[in-house]
Short mmCIF file of C-alpha atoms in Angstrom, two decimals:
data_model
loop_
_atom_site.label_atom_id
_atom_site.label_comp_id
_atom_site.label_asym_id
_atom_site.label_seq_id
_atom_site.Cartn_x
_atom_site.Cartn_y
_atom_site.Cartn_z
CA MET S 13 -89.99 -64.71 -39.16
CA THR S 14 -89.00 -68.14 -38.01
CA PHE S 15 -87.47 -69.15 -41.35
CA PRO S 16 -84.52 -66.74 -41.24
CA ARG S 17 -83.75 -67.85 -37.70
CA GLU S 18 -83.75 -71.52 -38.72
CA ARG S 19 -81.56 -70.69 -41.67
CA GLY S 20 -79.13 -68.97 -39.30
CA ARG S 21 -79.05 -72.05 -37.11
CA GLU S 22 -78.44 -74.24 -40.13
CA SER S 23 -75.57 -72.00 -41.27
CA GLU S 24 -74.03 -72.02 -37.77
CA THR S 25 -74.33 -75.80 -37.66
CA GLY S 26 -72.68 -76.00 -41.06
CA ARG S 27 -69.82 -73.78 -39.88
CA GLU S 28 -69.31 -75.93 -36.78
CA SER S 29 -69.23 -79.11 -38.87
CA MET S 30 -66.76 -77.50 -41.27
CA ALA S 31 -64.60 -76.36 -38.33
CA THR S 32 -64.58 -79.76 -36.69
CA THR S 33 -64.04 -81.74 -39.89
CA PRO S 34 -60.32 -80.93 -40.30
CA ALA S 35 -59.63 -81.83 -36.67
CA THR S 36 -61.48 -85.10 -37.05
CA MET S 37 -59.65 -85.87 -40.25
CA ALA S 38 -56.33 -85.12 -38.58
CA LYS S 39 -57.16 -87.50 -35.74
CA GLU S 40 -58.18 -90.24 -38.16
CA GLU S 41 -55.02 -89.70 -40.21
CA SER S 42 -52.86 -89.84 -37.10
CA ARG S 43 -54.71 -92.91 -35.95
CA GLY S 44 -54.15 -94.54 -39.32
CA MET S 45 -50.43 -93.73 -39.31
CA HIS S 46 -49.82 -95.02 -35.81
CA GLY S 47 -52.27 -97.88 -35.95
CA GLY S 48 -54.64 -96.52 -33.28
CA GLU S 49 -54.82 -98.86 -30.34
CA ASN S 50 -52.68 -101.38 -32.22
CA GLY S 51 -49.85 -98.89 -32.66
CA GLY S 52 -48.08 -99.90 -29.47
CA GLU S 53 -48.48 -103.58 -30.26
CA ASN S 54 -47.13 -103.10 -33.80
CA GLU S 55 -44.18 -101.19 -32.38
CA ARG S 56 -43.36 -104.05 -30.01
CA VAL S 57 -43.65 -106.61 -32.81
CA ARG S 58 -41.38 -104.54 -35.05
CA THR S 59 -38.81 -104.18 -32.26
CA ALA S 60 -38.88 -107.92 -31.55
CA GLU S 61 -38.38 -108.76 -35.22
CA MET S 62 -35.53 -106.28 -35.49
CA LEU S 63 -33.77 -107.92 -32.53
CA MET S 64 -34.36 -111.35 -34.05
CA ARG S 65 -32.53 -110.16 -37.15
CA VAL S 66 -29.68 -108.52 -35.25
CA VAL S 67 -28.88 -111.64 -33.18
CA PRO S 68 -27.89 -113.87 -36.16
CA MET S 69 -25.78 -111.01 -37.51
CA GLY S 70 -23.67 -111.09 -34.34
CA LEU S 71 -23.41 -114.86 -34.51
CA CYS S 72 -22.34 -114.81 -38.17
CA VAL S 73 -19.71 -112.15 -37.53
CA ALA S 74 -18.33 -114.13 -34.57
CA ALA S 75 -18.13 -117.36 -36.60
CA LEU S 76 -16.59 -115.47 -39.51
CA VAL S 77 -13.85 -113.81 -37.46
CA MET S 78 -13.06 -117.00 -35.57
CA MET S 79 -12.63 -118.99 -38.78
CA LEU S 80 -10.60 -116.26 -40.50
CA ARG S 81 -8.09 -116.33 -37.64
CA ASN S 82 -7.93 -120.11 -37.58
CA SER S 83 -4.50 -121.35 -38.59
CA GLU S 84 -1.83 -123.46 -36.92
CA SER S 85 1.79 -124.28 -37.64
CA ASN S 86 3.90 -126.93 -35.89
CA ASP S 87 6.44 -129.66 -36.64
CA TYR S 88 3.88 -131.49 -38.79
CA GLY S 89 3.37 -128.51 -41.07
CA SER S 90 0.86 -125.68 -41.32
CA LEU S 91 -2.91 -125.75 -41.68
CA SER S 92 -5.32 -122.90 -42.40
CA TYR S 93 -9.03 -122.58 -43.06
CA SER S 94 -8.26 -121.59 -46.66
CA ASP S 95 -6.87 -125.08 -47.27
CA LEU S 96 -10.37 -126.55 -47.00
CA GLY S 97 -13.16 -125.60 -49.39
CA ALA S 98 -15.89 -126.25 -46.81
CA PHE S 99 -14.40 -123.70 -44.42
CA ARG S 100 -13.99 -121.14 -47.19
CA TYR S 101 -17.66 -121.58 -48.03
CA LEU S 102 -18.55 -121.16 -44.35
CA VAL S 103 -16.67 -117.84 -44.25
CA HIS S 104 -18.43 -116.53 -47.36
CA ALA S 105 -21.85 -117.72 -46.19
CA ASN S 106 -21.45 -116.06 -42.80
CA GLY S 107 -20.38 -112.81 -44.44
CA ILE S 108 -23.38 -112.76 -46.75
CA CYS S 109 -25.80 -113.62 -43.96
CA ALA S 110 -24.34 -110.96 -41.66
CA GLY S 111 -24.78 -108.29 -44.33
CA TYR S 112 -28.34 -109.40 -45.05
CA SER S 113 -29.22 -109.42 -41.36
CA LEU S 114 -27.98 -105.86 -40.94
CA LEU S 115 -29.84 -104.60 -44.01
CA SER S 116 -33.08 -106.38 -43.13
CA ALA S 117 -32.94 -105.14 -39.52
CA ILE S 118 -32.63 -101.55 -40.77
CA ILE S 119 -35.59 -102.01 -43.12
CA VAL S 120 -37.72 -103.58 -40.39
CA ALA S 121 -36.90 -100.73 -38.00
CA MET S 122 -38.41 -98.20 -40.43
CA PRO S 123 -42.10 -97.56 -39.61
CA ARG S 124 -43.67 -98.40 -42.94
CA PRO S 125 -47.04 -99.98 -43.68
CA PRO S 126 -46.83 -103.67 -44.64
CA THR S 127 -47.08 -104.42 -48.35
CA ILE S 128 -47.36 -107.73 -50.16
CA SER S 129 -44.19 -107.09 -52.17
CA ARG S 130 -42.19 -106.45 -49.01
CA ALA S 131 -43.63 -109.55 -47.34
CA TRP S 132 -42.77 -111.72 -50.35
CA THR S 133 -39.23 -110.28 -50.50
CA PHE S 134 -38.54 -111.06 -46.85
CA PHE S 135 -40.07 -114.52 -47.21
CA LEU S 136 -37.95 -115.50 -50.22
CA LEU S 137 -34.69 -114.01 -48.94
CA ASP S 138 -35.14 -115.56 -45.50
CA GLN S 139 -35.63 -118.95 -47.12
CA VAL S 140 -32.56 -118.59 -49.34
CA LEU S 141 -30.29 -117.38 -46.52
CA THR S 142 -31.53 -120.13 -44.20
CA TYR S 143 -30.57 -122.86 -46.64
CA THR S 144 -27.27 -121.11 -47.39
CA ILE S 145 -26.09 -120.91 -43.78
CA LEU S 146 -27.49 -124.35 -42.97
CA ALA S 147 -25.56 -125.90 -45.86
CA ALA S 148 -22.38 -124.19 -44.67
CA GLY S 149 -22.81 -125.61 -41.19
CA ALA S 150 -23.64 -129.10 -42.47
CA VAL S 151 -20.70 -129.45 -44.85
CA SER S 152 -18.29 -128.01 -42.29
CA THR S 153 -19.57 -130.48 -39.69
CA GLU S 154 -18.83 -133.34 -42.08
CA VAL S 155 -15.28 -132.09 -42.63
CA LEU S 156 -14.75 -131.78 -38.88
CA TYR S 157 -16.00 -135.32 -38.35
CA LEU S 158 -13.44 -136.60 -40.84
CA ALA S 159 -10.74 -134.48 -39.22
CA TYR S 160 -11.50 -136.00 -35.80
CA LYS S 161 -12.26 -139.60 -36.82
CA GLY S 162 -10.61 -140.01 -40.21
CA ASP S 163 -11.70 -142.45 -42.90
CA VAL S 164 -9.55 -145.40 -43.84
CA ALA S 165 -11.54 -146.12 -47.00
CA ILE S 166 -10.53 -142.82 -48.58
CA THR S 167 -7.15 -142.69 -46.79
CA TRP S 168 -8.20 -139.60 -44.77
CA SER S 169 -6.08 -139.53 -41.63
CA ARG S 170 -7.12 -137.91 -38.37
CA ALA S 171 -5.73 -134.38 -38.61
CA CYS S 172 -6.94 -133.21 -35.22
CA GLY S 173 -4.36 -135.37 -33.48
CA SER S 174 -1.66 -133.15 -34.96
CA PHE S 175 -3.58 -129.86 -35.22
CA GLY S 176 -5.70 -129.84 -32.08
CA GLY S 177 -5.90 -126.06 -31.74
CA PHE S 178 -7.10 -125.67 -35.30
CA CYS S 179 -9.82 -128.25 -34.80
CA HIS S 180 -11.02 -126.65 -31.56
CA LYS S 181 -11.41 -123.23 -33.18
CA ALA S 182 -13.09 -124.73 -36.23
CA THR S 183 -15.52 -126.62 -33.99
CA ALA S 184 -16.46 -123.41 -32.16
CA SER S 185 -16.97 -121.56 -35.46
CA VAL S 186 -19.18 -124.33 -36.85
CA ALA S 187 -21.23 -124.45 -33.64
CA ILE S 188 -21.85 -120.69 -33.82
CA THR S 189 -22.80 -121.06 -37.49
CA LEU S 190 -25.37 -123.72 -36.62
CA ALA S 191 -26.79 -121.43 -33.93
CA ALA S 192 -27.15 -118.70 -36.57
CA ALA S 193 -28.88 -121.24 -38.83
CA ALA S 194 -31.37 -121.97 -36.05
CA CYS S 195 -32.12 -118.24 -35.78
CA TYR S 196 -32.71 -118.05 -39.51
CA MET S 197 -35.11 -120.98 -39.28
CA VAL S 198 -37.16 -119.02 -36.77
CA LEU S 199 -37.05 -115.95 -39.01
CA SER S 200 -38.26 -118.06 -41.94
CA LEU S 201 -41.23 -119.24 -39.92
CA VAL S 202 -42.03 -115.68 -38.83
CA SER S 203 -41.82 -114.26 -42.36
CA SER S 204 -43.89 -117.11 -43.82
CA TYR S 205 -46.57 -116.72 -41.14
CA ARG S 206 -46.69 -112.97 -41.69
CA LEU S 207 -47.04 -113.39 -45.44
CA PHE S 208 -49.71 -116.10 -45.51
CA SER S 209 -51.73 -114.78 -42.56
CA ARG S 210 -52.02 -111.16 -43.70
CA PHE S 211 -52.44 -111.56 -47.44
CA ASP S 212 -54.74 -113.77 -49.49
CA ALA S 213 -53.43 -116.44 -51.79
CA PRO S 214 -53.15 -115.47 -55.47
CA VAL S 215 -56.27 -116.14 -57.53
CA ALA S 216 -55.86 -118.96 -60.05
CA CYS S 217 -57.18 -118.37 -63.55
CA THR S 218 -58.21 -120.98 -66.09
CA SER S 219 -57.11 -121.00 -69.73
CA LYS S 220 -60.17 -118.92 -70.64
CA GLY S 221 -59.21 -116.19 -68.16
CA ILE S 222 -62.07 -117.03 -65.79
CA GLU S 223 -61.24 -117.02 -62.10
CA ASP S 224 -61.54 -120.39 -60.45
CA PRO S 225 -63.18 -119.92 -57.02
CA GLY S 226 -61.89 -123.28 -55.88
CA PHE S 227 -58.47 -121.77 -55.25
CA GLN S 228 -59.75 -118.80 -53.30
CA GLU S 229 -59.88 -118.78 -49.53
#
């Protein structure tokens, strides 16, 4: 008579395990989606990265608008940013970087699990945009130096003596552009650290298709 009773206990235990399994699975799924204890930390990191991408967007827009409005006319003639190729490049570079910063900030704000393709995309684009905005700031700085100091060897006269207002606005725009370049340098370091710290290096294969363990971490 004890066997039926034990079978009843076993069936009740089985029902309890079946009843608690969905709840446990739901908790584990929720914990996996939100990262468990690391969910709050990941949220703070994502918010910080989003702000780091929004800041250079504001700087690029400010430098862009300031340079677009930079023109001066007086008794010596008229001068505009469009007369100088370096300043035109600075305007285009700031526009591209501002659009990329906005798009990347929106993507970072979305709560998605990290993937290697996404990490590689951010790493490569951050590198490209960093060099783009840095080159714009460097070449514009060189043009400003010639405008302030001149160069007798190439018969480049000092234009800022006659167009002081134009040079002051151009200097402010270039300074803001260099500040945006510094922000992109930080973003490049962050994206590179995130890529190479979370994901393993690609496995190198020999000509025979055999994996070489010397290249593995």
